[in-house]
Each structure stands twice: as structure tokens, then as C-alpha cells.
CSV table of C-alpha atoms in Angstrom, one decimal:
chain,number,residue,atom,x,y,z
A,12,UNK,CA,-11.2,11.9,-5.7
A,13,UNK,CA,-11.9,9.7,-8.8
A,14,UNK,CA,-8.1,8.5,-9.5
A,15,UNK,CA,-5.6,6.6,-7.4
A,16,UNK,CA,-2.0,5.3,-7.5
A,17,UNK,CA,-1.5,2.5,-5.5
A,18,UNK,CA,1.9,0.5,-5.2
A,19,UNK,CA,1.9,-2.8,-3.5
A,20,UNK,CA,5.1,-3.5,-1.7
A,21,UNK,CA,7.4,-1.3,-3.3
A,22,UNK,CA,10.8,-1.8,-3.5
A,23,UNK,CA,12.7,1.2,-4.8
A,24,UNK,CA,12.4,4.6,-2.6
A,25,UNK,CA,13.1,6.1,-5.4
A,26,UNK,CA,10.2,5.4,-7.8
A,27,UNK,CA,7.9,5.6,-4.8
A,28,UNK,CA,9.5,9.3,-4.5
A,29,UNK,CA,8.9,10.3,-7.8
A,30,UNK,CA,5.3,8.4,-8.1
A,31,UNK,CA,4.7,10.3,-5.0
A,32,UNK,CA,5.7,13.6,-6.8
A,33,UNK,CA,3.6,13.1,-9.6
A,34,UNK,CA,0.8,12.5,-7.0
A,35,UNK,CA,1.3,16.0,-5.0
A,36,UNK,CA,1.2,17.4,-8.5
A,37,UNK,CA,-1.6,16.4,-9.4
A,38,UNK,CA,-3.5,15.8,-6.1
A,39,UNK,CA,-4.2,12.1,-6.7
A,40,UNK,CA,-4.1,9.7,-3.4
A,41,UNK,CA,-1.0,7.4,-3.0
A,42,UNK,CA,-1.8,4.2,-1.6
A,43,UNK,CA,1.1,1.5,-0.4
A,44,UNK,CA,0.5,-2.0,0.9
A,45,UNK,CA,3.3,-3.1,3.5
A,46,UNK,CA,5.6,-4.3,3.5
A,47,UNK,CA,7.8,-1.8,2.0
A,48,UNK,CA,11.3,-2.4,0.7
A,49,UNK,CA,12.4,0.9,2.5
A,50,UNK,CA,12.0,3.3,5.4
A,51,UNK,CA,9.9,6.2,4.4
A,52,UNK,CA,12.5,8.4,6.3
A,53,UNK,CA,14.9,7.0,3.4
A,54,UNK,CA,16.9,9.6,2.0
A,55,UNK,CA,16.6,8.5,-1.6
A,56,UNK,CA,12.6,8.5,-0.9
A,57,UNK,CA,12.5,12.4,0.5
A,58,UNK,CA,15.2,13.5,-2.5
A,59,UNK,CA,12.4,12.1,-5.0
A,60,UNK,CA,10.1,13.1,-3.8
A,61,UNK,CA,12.1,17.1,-2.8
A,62,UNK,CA,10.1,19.5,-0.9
A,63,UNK,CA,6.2,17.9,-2.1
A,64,UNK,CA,5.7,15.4,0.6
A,65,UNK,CA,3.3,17.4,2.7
A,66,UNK,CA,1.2,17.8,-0.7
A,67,UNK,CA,0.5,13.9,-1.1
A,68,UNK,CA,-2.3,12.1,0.2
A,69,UNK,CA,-0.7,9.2,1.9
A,70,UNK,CA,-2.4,6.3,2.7
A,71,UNK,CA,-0.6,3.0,4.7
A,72,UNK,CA,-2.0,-0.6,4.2
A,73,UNK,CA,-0.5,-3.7,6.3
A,74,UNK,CA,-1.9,-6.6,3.3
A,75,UNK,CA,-3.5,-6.5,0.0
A,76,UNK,CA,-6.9,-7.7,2.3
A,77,UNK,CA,-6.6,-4.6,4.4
A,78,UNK,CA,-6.8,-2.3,1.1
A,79,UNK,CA,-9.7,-4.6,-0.4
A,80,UNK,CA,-11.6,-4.0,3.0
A,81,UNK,CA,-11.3,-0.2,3.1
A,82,UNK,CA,-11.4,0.7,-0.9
A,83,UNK,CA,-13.8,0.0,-3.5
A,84,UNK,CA,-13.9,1.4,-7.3
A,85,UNK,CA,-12.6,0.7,-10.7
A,86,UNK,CA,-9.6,-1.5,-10.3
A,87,UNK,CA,-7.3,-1.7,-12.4
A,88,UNK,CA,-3.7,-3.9,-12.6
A,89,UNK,CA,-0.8,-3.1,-13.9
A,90,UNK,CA,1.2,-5.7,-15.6
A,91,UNK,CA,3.5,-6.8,-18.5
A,92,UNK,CA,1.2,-9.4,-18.5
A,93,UNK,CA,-2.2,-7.5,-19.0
A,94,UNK,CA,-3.9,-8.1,-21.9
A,95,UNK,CA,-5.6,-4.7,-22.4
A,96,UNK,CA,-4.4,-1.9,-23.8
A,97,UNK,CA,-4.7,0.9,-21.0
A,98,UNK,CA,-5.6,3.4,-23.7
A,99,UNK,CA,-8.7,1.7,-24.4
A,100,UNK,CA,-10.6,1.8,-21.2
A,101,UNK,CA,-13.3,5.1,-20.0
A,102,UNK,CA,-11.7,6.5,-16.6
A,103,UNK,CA,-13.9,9.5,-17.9
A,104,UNK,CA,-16.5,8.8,-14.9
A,105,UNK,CA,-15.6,11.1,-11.7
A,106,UNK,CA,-18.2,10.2,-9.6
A,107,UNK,CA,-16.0,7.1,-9.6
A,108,UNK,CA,-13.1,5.9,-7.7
A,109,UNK,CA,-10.3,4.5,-10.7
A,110,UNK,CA,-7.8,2.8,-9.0
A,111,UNK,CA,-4.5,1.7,-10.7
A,112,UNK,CA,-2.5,-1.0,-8.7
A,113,UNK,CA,1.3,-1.6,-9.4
A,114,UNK,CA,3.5,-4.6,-8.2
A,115,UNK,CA,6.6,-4.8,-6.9
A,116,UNK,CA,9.7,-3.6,-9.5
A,117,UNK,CA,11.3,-6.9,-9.3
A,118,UNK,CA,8.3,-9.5,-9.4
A,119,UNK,CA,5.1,-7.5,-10.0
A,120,UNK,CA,1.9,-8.0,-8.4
A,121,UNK,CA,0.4,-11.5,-7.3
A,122,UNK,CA,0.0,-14.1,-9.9
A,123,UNK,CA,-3.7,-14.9,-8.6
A,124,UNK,CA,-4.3,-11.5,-8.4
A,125,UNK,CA,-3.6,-10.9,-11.9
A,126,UNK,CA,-5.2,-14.3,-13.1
A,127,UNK,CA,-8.5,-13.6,-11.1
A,128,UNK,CA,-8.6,-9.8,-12.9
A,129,UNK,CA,-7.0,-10.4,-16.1
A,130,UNK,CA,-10.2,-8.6,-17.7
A,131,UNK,CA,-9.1,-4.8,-16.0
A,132,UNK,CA,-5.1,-6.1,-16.2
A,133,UNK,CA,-4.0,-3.3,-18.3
A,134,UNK,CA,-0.2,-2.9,-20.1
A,135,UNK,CA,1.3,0.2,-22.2
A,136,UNK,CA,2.7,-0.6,-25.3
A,137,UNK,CA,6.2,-0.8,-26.3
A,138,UNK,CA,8.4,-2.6,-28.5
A,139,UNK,CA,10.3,-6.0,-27.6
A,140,UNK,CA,13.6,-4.4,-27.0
A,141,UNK,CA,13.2,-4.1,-23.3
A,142,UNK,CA,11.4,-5.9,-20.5
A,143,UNK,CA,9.1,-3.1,-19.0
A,144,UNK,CA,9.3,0.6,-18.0
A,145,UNK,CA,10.1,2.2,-15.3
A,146,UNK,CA,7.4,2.2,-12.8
A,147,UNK,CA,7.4,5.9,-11.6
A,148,UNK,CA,7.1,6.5,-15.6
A,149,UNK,CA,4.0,4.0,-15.8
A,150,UNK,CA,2.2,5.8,-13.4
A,151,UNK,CA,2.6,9.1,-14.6
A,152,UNK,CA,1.3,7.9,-17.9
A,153,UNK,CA,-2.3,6.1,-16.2
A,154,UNK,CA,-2.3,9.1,-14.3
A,155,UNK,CA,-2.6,11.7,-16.4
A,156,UNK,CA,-4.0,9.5,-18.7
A,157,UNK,CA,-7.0,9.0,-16.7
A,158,UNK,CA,-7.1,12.9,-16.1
A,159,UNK,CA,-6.6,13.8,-19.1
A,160,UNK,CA,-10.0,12.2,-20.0
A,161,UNK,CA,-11.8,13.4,-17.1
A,162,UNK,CA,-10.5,17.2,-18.6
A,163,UNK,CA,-7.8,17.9,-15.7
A,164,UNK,CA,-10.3,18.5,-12.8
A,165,UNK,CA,-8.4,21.0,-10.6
A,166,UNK,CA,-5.5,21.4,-12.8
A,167,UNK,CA,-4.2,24.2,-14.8
């Protein structure tokens, strides 16, 4: 599979239900880093995410380190921060892994993280009238962004 979602500690079953609907959709791997703001038996997670769960390629991580150690590919971070325009890079390549990493909703992802990639941080542009978009509506757009370049492998 050349594209991935992956959320590190999220906080909101609900955007990890919809990300996660989006994902059985369109058959791209959902990867979470621990620890989670919610049960996964959380109702609000399972009405989100409706009757599509046994459709998404679920994938449990205990640290950032432990997805580091078992994952390797394009990364790329998601951040109001990021200075590139997520528009503008080639996820075109499917005999490569593009990976698209998402913080938490209320504090994003690790400063040093950010600072040590800030090269593949990537943001969507919007006006100044709010602070950032949802996040279940973020990934939907890299996601079928990246797809949409690769011509929809699998998808009709």
C-alpha cells in the first residue's frame, strides 16, 4: 500500500471514526500511536466510523519510537505550522510507502518532531479567519489527494 493515515495520540473518537471511514473507503492503513484519548469500544468511535470497521487496516503503536522502528517511507507532518504547501509535493510514486502523520486535535504533534522535519511539514491553505480544520477533513483531503495523483489505484 503506498498511502497511510497515521494519527498520533488522538483525542476525539469521533474524528478517528470518520478518519477511519475514509480509510475503509478507500483501503488506506490507519496507524495510531498510544496513548489514545478514548476506548476504541467508544460509542462515539464505532457511530463514526458505522458498520466499516472490519474494512480498516488497523494498526496499534505504544510511542512514536515504536512506529519509527516498524515503518519506513515518505513521511510527511501535518501542521498549522508546516511550511509547505501539500499540493505541491509528488505522492505519484506507488512503489512507495507515503505516510501522512497528524497530531493531537488540541496540541498537534511534537514540537521537535516538526522542527527536525520542517522540510516534509506540510499545511492546506485557508484564510486567517479560523485556527485550523477539522482533522478528519485534513485527512480526507491528503488522502485522496495523494490518490488522486497516483490515478485511484483500486478505486472506482
Amino acid at each position: 500500500m503506498a498511502v497511510h493515515v497515521v494519527l498520533y495520540q488522538p483525542e476525539i473518537p469521533a474524528n478517528t471514526g470518520n478518519i477511519a471511514r475514509t480509510c475503509a473507503a478507500t483501503g488506506v492503513p490507519l496507524h495510531l500511536i498510544r496513548p489514545l484519548g478514548f476506548s476504541t469500544d467508544d460509542k462515539m468511535l464505532k457511530r463514526a466510523g458505522l458498520d466499516y470497521w472490519e474494512f480498516v487496516d488497523i494498526t496499534y503503536y505504544d510511542s512514536l519510537d515504536d512506529f519509527f522502528e516498524k515503518n519506513n517511507g515518505n513521511m510527511y507532518y501535518l501542521s498549522k505550522f508546516g511550511t509547505q504547501d501539500h499540493a505541491k509535493f509528488d505522492y505519484s510514486d506507488t512503489e512507495q510507502d507515503h505516510y501522512f502523520m497528524f497530531g493531537k486535535e488540541t496540541t498537534g504533534l511534537p514540537k521537535e518532531l516538526i522542527q527536525a522535519n520542517i522540510d516534509c511539514c506540510l499545511r492546506i491553505p485557508m484564510n486567517d479567519h479560523v485556527r485550523s480544520l477539522n482533522l478528519s477533513n485534513t485527512a480526507a483531503i491528503l488522502v485522496y489527494e495523494a490518490l488522486r495523483q497516483q490515478g485511484f489505484p483500486g478505486l472506482h
